[in-house]
XYZ file of C-alpha atoms in Angstrom:
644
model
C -138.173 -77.609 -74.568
C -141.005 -75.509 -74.288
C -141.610 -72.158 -75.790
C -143.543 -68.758 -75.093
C -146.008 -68.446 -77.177
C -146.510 -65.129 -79.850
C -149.518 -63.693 -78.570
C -150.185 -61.782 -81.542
C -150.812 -65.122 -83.656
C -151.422 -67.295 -81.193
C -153.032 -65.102 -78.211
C -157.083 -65.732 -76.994
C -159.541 -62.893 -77.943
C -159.737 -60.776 -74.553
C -163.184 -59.559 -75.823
C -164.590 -62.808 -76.222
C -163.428 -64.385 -72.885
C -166.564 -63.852 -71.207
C -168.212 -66.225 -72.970
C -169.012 -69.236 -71.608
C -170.784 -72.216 -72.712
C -174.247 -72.857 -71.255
C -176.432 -75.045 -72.948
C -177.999 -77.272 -69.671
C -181.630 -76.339 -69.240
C -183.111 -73.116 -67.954
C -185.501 -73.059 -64.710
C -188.992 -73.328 -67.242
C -187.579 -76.826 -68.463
C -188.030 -79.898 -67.537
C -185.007 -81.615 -66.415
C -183.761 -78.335 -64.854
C -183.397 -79.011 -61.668
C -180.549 -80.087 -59.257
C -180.834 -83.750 -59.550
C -180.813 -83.543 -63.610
C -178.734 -80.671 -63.661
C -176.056 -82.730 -61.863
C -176.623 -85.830 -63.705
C -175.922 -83.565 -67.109
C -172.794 -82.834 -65.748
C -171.255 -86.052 -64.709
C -172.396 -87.478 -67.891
C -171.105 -84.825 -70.394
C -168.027 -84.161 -68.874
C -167.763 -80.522 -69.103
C -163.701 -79.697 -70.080
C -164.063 -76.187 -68.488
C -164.774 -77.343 -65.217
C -164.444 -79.884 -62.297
C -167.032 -82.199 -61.390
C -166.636 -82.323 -57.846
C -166.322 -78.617 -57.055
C -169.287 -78.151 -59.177
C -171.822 -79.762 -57.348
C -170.217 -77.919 -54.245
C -171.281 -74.675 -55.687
C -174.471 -76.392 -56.941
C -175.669 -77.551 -53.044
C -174.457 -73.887 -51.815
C -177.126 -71.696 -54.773
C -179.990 -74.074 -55.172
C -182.371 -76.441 -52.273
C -183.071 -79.082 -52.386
C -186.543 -78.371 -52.543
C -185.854 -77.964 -56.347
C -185.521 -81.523 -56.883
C -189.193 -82.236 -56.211
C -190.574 -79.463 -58.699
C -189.154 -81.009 -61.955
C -190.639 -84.468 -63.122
C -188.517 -86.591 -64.628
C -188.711 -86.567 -68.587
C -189.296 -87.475 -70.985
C -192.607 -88.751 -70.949
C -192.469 -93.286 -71.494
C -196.188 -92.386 -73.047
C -195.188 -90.672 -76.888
C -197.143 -90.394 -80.125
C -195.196 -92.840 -81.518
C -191.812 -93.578 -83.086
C -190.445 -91.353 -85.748
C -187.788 -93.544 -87.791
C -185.112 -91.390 -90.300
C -182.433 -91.564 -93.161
C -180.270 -89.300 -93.636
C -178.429 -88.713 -96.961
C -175.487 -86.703 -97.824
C -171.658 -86.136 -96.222
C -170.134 -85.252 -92.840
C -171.759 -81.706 -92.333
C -175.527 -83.065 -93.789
C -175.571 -85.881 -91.080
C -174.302 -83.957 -87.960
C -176.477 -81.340 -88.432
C -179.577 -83.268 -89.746
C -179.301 -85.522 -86.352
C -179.429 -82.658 -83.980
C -182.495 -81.245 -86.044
C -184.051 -85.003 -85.711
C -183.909 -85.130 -82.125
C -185.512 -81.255 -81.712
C -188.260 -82.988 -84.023
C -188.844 -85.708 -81.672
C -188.714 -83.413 -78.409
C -191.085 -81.058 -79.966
C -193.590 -84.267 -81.202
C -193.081 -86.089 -77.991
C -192.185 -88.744 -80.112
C -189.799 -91.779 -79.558
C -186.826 -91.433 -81.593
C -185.548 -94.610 -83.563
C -181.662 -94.316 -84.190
C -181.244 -92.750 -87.669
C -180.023 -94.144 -90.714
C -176.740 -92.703 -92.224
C -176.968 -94.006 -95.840
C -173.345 -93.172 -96.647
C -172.675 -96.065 -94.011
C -174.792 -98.618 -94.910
C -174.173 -102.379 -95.252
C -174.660 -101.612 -98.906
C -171.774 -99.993 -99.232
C -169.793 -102.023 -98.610
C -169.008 -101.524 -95.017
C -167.145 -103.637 -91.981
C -169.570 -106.123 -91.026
C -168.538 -104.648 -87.445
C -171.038 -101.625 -87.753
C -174.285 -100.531 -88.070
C -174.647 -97.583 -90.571
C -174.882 -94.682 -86.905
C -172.244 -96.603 -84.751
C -169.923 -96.539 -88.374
C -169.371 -92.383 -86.828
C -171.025 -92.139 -83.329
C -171.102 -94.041 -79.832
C -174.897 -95.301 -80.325
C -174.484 -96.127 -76.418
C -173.572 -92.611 -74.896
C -175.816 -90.944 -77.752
C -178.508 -92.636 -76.404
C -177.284 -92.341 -72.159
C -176.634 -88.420 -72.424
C -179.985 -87.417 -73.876
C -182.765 -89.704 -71.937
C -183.306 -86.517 -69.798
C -184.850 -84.937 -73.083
C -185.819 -87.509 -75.729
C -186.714 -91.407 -75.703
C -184.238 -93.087 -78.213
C -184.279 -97.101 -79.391
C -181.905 -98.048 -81.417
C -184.803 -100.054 -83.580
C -188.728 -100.183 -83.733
C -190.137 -103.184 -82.207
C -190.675 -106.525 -83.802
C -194.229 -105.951 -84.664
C -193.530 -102.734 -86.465
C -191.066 -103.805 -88.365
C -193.077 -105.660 -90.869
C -195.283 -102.968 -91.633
C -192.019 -100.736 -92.243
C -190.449 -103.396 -94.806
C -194.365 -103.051 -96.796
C -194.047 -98.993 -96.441
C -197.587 -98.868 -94.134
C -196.201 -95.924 -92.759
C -196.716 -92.150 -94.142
C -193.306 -91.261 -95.090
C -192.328 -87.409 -95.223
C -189.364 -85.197 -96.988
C -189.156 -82.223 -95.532
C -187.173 -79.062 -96.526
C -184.201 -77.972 -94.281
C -186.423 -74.904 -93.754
C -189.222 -76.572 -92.508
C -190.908 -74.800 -89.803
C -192.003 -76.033 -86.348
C -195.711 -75.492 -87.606
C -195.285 -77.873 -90.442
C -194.410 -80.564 -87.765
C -197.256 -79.648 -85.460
C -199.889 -79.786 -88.139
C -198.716 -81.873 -90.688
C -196.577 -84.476 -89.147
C -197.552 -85.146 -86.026
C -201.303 -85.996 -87.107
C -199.911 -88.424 -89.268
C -197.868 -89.766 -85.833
C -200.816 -89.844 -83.658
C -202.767 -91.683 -86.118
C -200.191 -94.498 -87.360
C -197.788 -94.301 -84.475
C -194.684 -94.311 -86.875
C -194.190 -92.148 -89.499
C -190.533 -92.039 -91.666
C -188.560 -88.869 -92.422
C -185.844 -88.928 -95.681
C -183.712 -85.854 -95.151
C -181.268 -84.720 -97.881
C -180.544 -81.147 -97.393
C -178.638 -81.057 -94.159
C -181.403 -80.558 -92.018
C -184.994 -80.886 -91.622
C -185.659 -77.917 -89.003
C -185.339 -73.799 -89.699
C -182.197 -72.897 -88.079
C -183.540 -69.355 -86.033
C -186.445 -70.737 -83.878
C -188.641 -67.707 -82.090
C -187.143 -66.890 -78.900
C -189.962 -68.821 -77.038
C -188.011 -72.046 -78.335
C -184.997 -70.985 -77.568
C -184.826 -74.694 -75.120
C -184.728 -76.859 -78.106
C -182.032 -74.162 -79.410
C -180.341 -75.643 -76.274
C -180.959 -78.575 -76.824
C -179.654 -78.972 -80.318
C -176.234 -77.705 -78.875
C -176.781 -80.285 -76.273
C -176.763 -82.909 -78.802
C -173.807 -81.527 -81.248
C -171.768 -80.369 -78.435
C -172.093 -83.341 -75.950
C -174.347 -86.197 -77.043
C -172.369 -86.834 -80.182
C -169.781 -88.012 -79.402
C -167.402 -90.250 -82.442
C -167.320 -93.841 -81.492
C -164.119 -94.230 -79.105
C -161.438 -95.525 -81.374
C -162.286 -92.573 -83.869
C -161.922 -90.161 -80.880
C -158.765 -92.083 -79.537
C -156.816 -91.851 -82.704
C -157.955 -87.788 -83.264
C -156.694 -86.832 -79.628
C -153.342 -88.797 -80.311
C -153.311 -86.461 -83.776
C -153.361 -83.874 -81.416
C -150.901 -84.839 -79.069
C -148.634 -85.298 -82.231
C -148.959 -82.166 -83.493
C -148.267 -80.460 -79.929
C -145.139 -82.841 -79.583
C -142.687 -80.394 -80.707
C -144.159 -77.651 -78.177
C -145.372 -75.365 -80.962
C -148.788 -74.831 -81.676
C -150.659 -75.561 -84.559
C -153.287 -73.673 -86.881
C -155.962 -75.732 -88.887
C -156.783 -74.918 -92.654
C -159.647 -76.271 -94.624
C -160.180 -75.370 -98.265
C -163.454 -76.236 -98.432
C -162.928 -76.789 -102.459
C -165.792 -79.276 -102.702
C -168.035 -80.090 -106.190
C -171.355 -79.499 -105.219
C -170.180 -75.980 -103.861
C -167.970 -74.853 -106.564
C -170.630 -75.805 -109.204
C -173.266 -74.242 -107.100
C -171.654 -70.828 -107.573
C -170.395 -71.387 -110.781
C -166.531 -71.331 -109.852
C -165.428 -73.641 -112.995
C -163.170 -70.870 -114.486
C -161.010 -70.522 -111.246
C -159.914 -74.367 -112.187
C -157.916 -75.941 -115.196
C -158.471 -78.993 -117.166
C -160.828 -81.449 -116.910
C -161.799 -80.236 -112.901
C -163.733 -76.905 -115.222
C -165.892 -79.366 -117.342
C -166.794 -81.742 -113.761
C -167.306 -78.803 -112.415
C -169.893 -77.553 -115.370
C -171.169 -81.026 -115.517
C -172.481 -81.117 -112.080
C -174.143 -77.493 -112.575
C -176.108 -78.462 -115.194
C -177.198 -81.118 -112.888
C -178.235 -78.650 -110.133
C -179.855 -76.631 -112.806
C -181.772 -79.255 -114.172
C -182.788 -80.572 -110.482
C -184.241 -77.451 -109.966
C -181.589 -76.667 -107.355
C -180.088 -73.571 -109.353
C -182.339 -70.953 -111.105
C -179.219 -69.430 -112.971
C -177.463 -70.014 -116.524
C -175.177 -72.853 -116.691
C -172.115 -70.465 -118.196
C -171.217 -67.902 -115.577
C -168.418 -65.096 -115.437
C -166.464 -66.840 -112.292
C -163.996 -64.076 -111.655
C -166.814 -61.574 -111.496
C -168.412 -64.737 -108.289
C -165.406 -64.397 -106.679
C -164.944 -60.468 -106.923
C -168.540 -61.416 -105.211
C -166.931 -63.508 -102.337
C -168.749 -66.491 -103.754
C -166.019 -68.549 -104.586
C -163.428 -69.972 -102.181
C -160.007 -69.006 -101.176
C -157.459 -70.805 -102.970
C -154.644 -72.701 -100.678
C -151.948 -70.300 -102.641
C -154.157 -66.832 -101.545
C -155.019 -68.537 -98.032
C -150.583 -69.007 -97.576
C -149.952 -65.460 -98.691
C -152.704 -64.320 -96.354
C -150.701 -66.688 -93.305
C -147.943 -65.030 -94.083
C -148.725 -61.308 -94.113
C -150.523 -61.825 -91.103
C -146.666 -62.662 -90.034
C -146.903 -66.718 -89.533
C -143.387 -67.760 -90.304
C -142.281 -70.553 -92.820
C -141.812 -73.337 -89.568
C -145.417 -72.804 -89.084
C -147.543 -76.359 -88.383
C -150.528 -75.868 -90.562
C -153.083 -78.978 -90.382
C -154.812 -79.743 -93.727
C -158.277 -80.874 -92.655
C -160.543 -82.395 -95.537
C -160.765 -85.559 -96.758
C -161.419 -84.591 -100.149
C -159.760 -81.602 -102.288
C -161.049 -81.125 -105.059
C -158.568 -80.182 -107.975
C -155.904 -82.315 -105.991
C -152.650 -81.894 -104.586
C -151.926 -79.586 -107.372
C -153.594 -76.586 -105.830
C -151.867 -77.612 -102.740
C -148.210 -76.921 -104.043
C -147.820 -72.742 -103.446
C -149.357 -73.787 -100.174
C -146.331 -76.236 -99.534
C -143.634 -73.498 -100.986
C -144.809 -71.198 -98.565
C -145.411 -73.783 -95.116
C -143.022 -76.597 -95.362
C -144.622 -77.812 -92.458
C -148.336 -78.582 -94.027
C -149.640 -81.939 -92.967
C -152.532 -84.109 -92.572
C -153.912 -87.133 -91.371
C -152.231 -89.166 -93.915
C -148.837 -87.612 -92.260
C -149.625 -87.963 -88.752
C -151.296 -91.349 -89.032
C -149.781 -94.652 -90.125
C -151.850 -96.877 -92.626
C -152.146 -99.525 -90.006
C -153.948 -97.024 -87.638
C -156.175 -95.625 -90.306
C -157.242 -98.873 -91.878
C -157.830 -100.443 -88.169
C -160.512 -96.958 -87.992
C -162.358 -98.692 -91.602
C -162.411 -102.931 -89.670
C -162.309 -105.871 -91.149
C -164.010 -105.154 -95.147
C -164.456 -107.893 -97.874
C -162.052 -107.189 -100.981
C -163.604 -105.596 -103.458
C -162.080 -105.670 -107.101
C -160.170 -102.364 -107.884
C -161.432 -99.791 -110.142
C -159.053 -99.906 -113.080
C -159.733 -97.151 -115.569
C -159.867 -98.817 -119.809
C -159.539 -96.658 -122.268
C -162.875 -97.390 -124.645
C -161.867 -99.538 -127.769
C -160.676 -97.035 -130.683
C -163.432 -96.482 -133.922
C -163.123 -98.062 -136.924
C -162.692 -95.314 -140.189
C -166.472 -96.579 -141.116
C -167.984 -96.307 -137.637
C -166.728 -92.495 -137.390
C -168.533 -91.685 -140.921
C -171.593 -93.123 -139.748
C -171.153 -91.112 -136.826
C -170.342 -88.006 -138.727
C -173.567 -88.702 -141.320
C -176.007 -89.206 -137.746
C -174.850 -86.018 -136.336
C -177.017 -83.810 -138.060
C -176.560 -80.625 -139.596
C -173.564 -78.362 -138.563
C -172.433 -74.881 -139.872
C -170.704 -76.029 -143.063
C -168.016 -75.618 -144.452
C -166.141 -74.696 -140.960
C -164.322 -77.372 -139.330
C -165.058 -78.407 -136.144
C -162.993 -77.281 -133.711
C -159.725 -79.037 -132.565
C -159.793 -80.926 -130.082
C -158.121 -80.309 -126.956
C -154.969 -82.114 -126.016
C -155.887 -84.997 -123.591
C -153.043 -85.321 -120.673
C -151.650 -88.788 -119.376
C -153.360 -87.839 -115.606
C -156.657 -87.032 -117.434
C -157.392 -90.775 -118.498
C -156.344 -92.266 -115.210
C -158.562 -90.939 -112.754
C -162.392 -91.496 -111.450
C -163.345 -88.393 -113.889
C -161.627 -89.761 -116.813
C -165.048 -90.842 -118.255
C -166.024 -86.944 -119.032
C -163.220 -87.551 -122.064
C -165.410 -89.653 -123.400
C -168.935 -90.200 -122.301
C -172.168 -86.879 -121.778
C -173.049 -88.902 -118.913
C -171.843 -89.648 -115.471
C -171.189 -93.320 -114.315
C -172.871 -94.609 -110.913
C -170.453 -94.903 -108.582
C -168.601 -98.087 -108.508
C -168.792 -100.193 -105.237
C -165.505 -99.263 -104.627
C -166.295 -96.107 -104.505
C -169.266 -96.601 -102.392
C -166.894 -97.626 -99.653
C -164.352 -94.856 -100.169
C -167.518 -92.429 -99.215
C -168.031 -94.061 -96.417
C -164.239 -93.648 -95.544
C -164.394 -90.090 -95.458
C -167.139 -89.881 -93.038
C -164.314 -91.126 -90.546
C -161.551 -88.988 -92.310
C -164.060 -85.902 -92.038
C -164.437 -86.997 -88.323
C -160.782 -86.978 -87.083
C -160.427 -83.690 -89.336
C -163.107 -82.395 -86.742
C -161.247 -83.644 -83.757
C -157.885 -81.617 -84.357
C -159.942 -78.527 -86.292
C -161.645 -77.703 -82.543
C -158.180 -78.404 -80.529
C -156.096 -76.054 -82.873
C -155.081 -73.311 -81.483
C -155.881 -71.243 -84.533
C -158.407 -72.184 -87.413
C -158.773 -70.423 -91.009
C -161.553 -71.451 -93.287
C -161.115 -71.315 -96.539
C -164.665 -71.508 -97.352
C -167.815 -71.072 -95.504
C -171.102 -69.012 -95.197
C -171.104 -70.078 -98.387
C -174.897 -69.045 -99.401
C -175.889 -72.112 -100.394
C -178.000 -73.059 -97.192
C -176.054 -76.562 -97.320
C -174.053 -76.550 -93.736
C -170.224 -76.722 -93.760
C -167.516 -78.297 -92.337
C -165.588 -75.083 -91.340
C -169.073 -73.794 -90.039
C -169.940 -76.661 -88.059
C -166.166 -76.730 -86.497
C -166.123 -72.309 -86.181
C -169.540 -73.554 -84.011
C -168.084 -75.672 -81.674
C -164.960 -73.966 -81.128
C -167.205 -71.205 -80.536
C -169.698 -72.521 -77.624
C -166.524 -74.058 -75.956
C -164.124 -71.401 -76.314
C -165.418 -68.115 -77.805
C -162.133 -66.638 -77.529
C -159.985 -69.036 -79.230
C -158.188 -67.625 -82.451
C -160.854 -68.300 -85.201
C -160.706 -66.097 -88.405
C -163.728 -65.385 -90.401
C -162.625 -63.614 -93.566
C -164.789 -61.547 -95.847
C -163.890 -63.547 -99.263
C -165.223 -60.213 -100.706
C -163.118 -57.630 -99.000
C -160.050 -60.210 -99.846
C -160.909 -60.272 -102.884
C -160.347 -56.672 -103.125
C -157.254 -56.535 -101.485
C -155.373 -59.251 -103.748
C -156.922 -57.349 -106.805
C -154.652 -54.434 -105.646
C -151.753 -56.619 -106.074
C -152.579 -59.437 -108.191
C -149.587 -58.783 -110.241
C -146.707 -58.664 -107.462
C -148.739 -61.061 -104.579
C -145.416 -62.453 -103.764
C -143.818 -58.923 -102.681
C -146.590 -56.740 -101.795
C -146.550 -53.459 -100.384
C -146.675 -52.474 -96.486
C -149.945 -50.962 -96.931
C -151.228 -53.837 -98.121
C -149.694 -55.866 -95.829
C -151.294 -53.480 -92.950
C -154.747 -53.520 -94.534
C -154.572 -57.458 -94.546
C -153.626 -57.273 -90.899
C -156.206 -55.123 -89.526
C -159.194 -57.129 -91.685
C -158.117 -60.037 -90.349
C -157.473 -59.258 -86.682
C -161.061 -57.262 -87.155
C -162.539 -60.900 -88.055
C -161.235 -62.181 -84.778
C -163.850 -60.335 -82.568
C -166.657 -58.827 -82.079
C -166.686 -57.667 -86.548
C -166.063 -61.325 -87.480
C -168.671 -62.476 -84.526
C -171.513 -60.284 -86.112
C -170.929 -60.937 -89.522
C -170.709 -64.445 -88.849
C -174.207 -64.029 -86.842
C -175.627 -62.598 -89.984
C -174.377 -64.849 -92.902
C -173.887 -68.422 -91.087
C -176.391 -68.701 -88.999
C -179.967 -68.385 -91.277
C -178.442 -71.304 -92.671
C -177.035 -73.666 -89.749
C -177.362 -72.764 -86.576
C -174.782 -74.981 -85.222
C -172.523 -72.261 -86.907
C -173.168 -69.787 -84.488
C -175.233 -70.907 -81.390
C -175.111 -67.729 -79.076
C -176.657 -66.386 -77.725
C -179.454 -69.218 -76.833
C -176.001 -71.775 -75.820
C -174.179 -69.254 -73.784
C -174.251 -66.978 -70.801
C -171.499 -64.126 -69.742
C -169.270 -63.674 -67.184
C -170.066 -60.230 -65.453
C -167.196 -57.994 -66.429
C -165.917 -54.182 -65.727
C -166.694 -53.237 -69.328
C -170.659 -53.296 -70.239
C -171.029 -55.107 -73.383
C -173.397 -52.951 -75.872
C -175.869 -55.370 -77.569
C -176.070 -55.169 -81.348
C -179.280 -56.062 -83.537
C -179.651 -57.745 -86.921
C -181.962 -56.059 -89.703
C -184.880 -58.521 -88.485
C -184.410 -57.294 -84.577
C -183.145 -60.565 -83.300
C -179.928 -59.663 -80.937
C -176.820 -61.159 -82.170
C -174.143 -59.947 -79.908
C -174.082 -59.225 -76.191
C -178.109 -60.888 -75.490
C -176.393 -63.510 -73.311
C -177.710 -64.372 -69.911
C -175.612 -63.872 -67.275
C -173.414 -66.802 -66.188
C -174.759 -68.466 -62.899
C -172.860 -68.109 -59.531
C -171.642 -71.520 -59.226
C -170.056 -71.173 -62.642
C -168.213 -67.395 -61.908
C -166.488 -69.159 -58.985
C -166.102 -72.302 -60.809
C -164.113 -70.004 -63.264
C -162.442 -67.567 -61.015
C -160.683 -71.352 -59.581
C -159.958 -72.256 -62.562
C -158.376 -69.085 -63.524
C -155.841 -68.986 -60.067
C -155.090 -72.830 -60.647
C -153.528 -71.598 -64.684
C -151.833 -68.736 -62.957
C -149.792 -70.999 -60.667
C -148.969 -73.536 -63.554
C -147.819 -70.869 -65.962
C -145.907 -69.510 -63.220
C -144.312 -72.669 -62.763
C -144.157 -73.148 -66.415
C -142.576 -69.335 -66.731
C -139.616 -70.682 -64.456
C -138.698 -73.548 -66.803
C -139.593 -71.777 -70.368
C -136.937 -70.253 -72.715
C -137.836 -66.613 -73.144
C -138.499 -66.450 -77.311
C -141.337 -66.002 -79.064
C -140.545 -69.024 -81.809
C -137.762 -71.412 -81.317
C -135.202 -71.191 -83.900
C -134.038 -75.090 -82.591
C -135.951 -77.992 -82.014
C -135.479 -81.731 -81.328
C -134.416 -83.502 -84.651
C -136.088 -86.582 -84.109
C -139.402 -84.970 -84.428
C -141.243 -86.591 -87.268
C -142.841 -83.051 -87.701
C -140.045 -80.497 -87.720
C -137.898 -82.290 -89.362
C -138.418 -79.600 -92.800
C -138.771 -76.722 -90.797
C -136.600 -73.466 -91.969
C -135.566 -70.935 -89.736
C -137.460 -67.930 -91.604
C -138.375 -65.213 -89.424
C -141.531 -63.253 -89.913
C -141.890 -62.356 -93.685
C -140.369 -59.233 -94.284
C -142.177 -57.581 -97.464
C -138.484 -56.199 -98.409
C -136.963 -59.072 -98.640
């Protein structure tokens, strides 16, 4: 049975709607004209329109004169090969790769496939893959961008030597690094030795805002993240039939990702917002930042005061309450992406009390599907956690005498009591040890895992019909996951229902009734309402221009990835503090794509006419099919009533 859909929680932003993507080439680039303008096409695959009537409108607006002012590119004669490895999760790869091939386009350079070390042989791996092809099609990443860089998938024979003997300059640059530092530092080195090796660890190796004279290699890093990147096929099979699942009971869904992940937590010094032993990882891994040089700050911090700040995440328990004054009901679907939490199901539980209907891939997915994703892998012997051997009464006085002096005569403190779950997990050795262990080779692999976890995650974030983060523009200049996602659900569909809360001004709010968050006021309930509904459009739009994209500017790639569909009201154009326009600078949507739209838009009005005839008129069903795997827990709560 299908149902009519709220359009207060589930509706498109009207504001946003005339957005469209455009990232294909401008007239003043290469590879602009008809003939590679339609080859883009049929090779991408553009969802928002049809091929065929496409390159109708394309022969009616442009000549074919065209075709003989734009030389095919790239150029076969480069500077050389540029080879890469890139370190770090999910977000770090997807966004250093784009930055890689902007490198190569602005070098002229040939680019060798790069090197995910988180999917290397080494770690233990299906033989089946190479360390790219573990995430990506290596094929159609290679097929989609010859228009705009050259791309082997290894240097020649007789380079390869010289590589294993490290002949070749090698450079690390800075996910800041400026175009200049490529022109006159790198590509010397290119010209000279015709390879040269780049090790990028911060998520990128390229300033995200380029000067508006580059805004084509703007367009083409959407180009790659939006279209050439595409997840090998039976990673993208398995995340559209996630979808499908989710969609089976005619609802729709919303996507939620904490974004509770160590490096970020200890990076703004969010220990106290945990309990146990996830406080002490948490400090652990600070004084590991601070000691790399990575934090200029003191290791102890106030971490109520960060998060008053909007530096610290929104817990799954806030993020529920926040759901459900916004008026979600109880039945709601709610798709935990993430395929790491830190602090564990634990902080999941108000979550669950609140959304009986909270699921992830793990629900939707059977273990045979999932573990056909990882291949064929060798066994590896499991990591069973040993309790050290207990002191002797002599070795713990010869420890006491070694210790060195101590305030005498106080005690030293008790100690703490040590829980059951504390000794069992992969972070039992803080009970014991100052220093961290390497990581096992089993959990070598399970890293590698979550690159494909973090992948389908991706797949059914940008399909949801609604997405709240619960932690991004972080401030860190690392990129995100819910960035990278609120980016690509952006250039495709600006006006699907993406929320970008102000951690600081929600903060705030649940400050006002920290003491009674589970029967708040209506005036609180109304402020949460109109901040959130606020972050929807054009507020959440700017802000998100402002905070996201100095860091990654996959985040937010308008207006350089987008044009507008002329409308009757005039969009005003607003202006950061350093002048750049972030809202309403987009170039106005080509002909062929305003009629491409306008059929488009007459072909949904007949099928939800047709669907109108056959749909139950109710906002949420109060009955669904009981064999549905994912209803089968739902209540019949209508919207939360503060009274109750």
């Amino acid at each position: 049975m299908k149902t009519r859909r709220n359009k207060r929680l589930w509706g498109a932003v009207r504001s946003l709607e005339s957005l469209q993507p455009h990232a294909n080439p401008r007239s003043n680039y290469p590879g602009s004209c008809l003939k590679c303008r339609t080859l883009l096409f049929q090779e991408w695959g553009l969802r928002l329109y049809q091929h065929i009537y496409i390159f109708s409108l394309y022969k009616k607006f442009f000549s074919d004169d065209d075709d003989e002012k734009c030389p095919l590119v790239p150029d076969e004669n480069t500077n050389g090969f540029i080879y890469a490895k890139i370190f770090g999760g999910f977000e770090k790869i997807r966004s250093s790769i784009c930055d890689l091939v902007t490198i190569s386009r602005l070098l002229n350079a040939t680019l060798v496939i790069p090197e995910i070390q988180q999917s290397t042989r080494s770690k233990g791996v299906s033989y089946k893959f190479k360390s790219f092809s573990y995430l990506y099609d290596e094929e159609q990443f290679i097929m989609l961008l010859k228009n705009d860089v050259n791309i082997v998938k290894s240097l020649p024979e007789y380079l390869k030597a010289a590589r294993r003997r490290s002949e070749f300059p090698t450079f690390k640059p800075k996910n800041s690094a400026s175009p200049d530092f490529y022109v006159k530092e790198v590509l010397p080195n290119l010209k000279k030795a015709k390879v040269v090796g780049l090790i990028v660890t911060d998520g990128g190796c390229l300033k995200s805002i380029l000067p508006p004279s580059m805004s084509e290699f703007q367009r083409l890093r959407c180009r790659v993240a939006f279209h050439a990147l595409q997840f090998r096929p039976e990673i993208q099979i398995l995340g559209l039939r996630m979808v499908e699942r989710l969609r089976a009971s005619g609802q729709p869904f919303l996507a939620y990702h904490p974004g509770l992940v160590r490096d970020t937590l200890a990076y703004h010094g969010c220990a106290e917002l945990f309990q146990d032993v996830h406080t002490e990882l948490i400090q652990y891994r600070r004084a590991q930042l601070i000691k790399q040089g990575i934090i200029n700050d003191e290791l102890s911090v106030d971490s109520h005061s960060r998060r008053e700040n909007g530096s610290c995440p929104l817990m799954p328990e806030e993020v529920g309450l926040l759901l459900r004054a916004l008026g979600y009901p109880s039945k709601t679907i709610i798709y935990l992406a993430g395929s790491k939490t830190f602090g564990g199901q634990r902080l999941l539980i108000p979550l669950r009390a609140l959304f009986g209907n909270l699921v992830d891939r793990t629900t939707l997915c059977s273990k045979t599907e999932l573990s056909d994703l990882v291949g064929p892998e060798a066994p590896l012997p499991a990591d069973i956690f040993r309790l050290p051997l207990p002191k002797s009464e002599q070795q713990l006085i010869d420890q006491w005498k070694k210790a060195g002096p101590r305030p005498r005569p106080l005690p030293p403190p008790p100690d703490r009591p040590i829980y059951q779950h504390e000794k069992e997990g992969w972070y039992a050795w803080i009970l014991e040890k100052d220093k961290e262990p390497d990581p096992s080779p089993m959990e070598h692999r399970m890293q590698a895992h979550r690159l494909i976890w973090d992948a389908l995650d991706y797949i059914v974030s940008v399909e949801a019909d609604a997405l709240f983060p619960g932690f991004n523009n972080d401030g860190s200049g690392w990129p995100d996951f819910s960035g990278l996602v609120i980016g690509q659900r952006l250039y495709e569909r600006a006006s699907s229902r993406t929320y970008r809360p102000d951690r600081k001004t929600i903060a705030a709010l649940f400050n006002i009734t920290r003491d009674d968050m589970y029967h708040p006021k209506r005036d609180w309930m109304l402020s949460v309402k109109e901040h959130l509904n606020r972050s929807l459009s054009e507020d959440g739009f700017f802000r998100q221009s402002l905070l996201s994209k100095p860091n990654s500017f996959l985040s937010h790639p308008l207006p350089e990835c987008s044009c507008r569909i002329p409308s009757v009201e005039t969009t005003k154009q607003i202006k950061g503090k350093d002048g750049r326009i972030v809202f309403g600078g987009e170039e106005e949507c080509p002909k062929w794509m305003e009629l491409a739209r306008a059929e488009g838009a007459r072909n949904d009005d007949m099928e939800s006419a047709e669907d109108d005839n056959d749909t139950v008129e109710q906002l949420e069903p109060d009955s669904v099919d009981a064999t549905s795997s994912l209803t089968s827990l739902i209540d019949h709560d209508e919207e939360w009533d503060p009274n109750d």
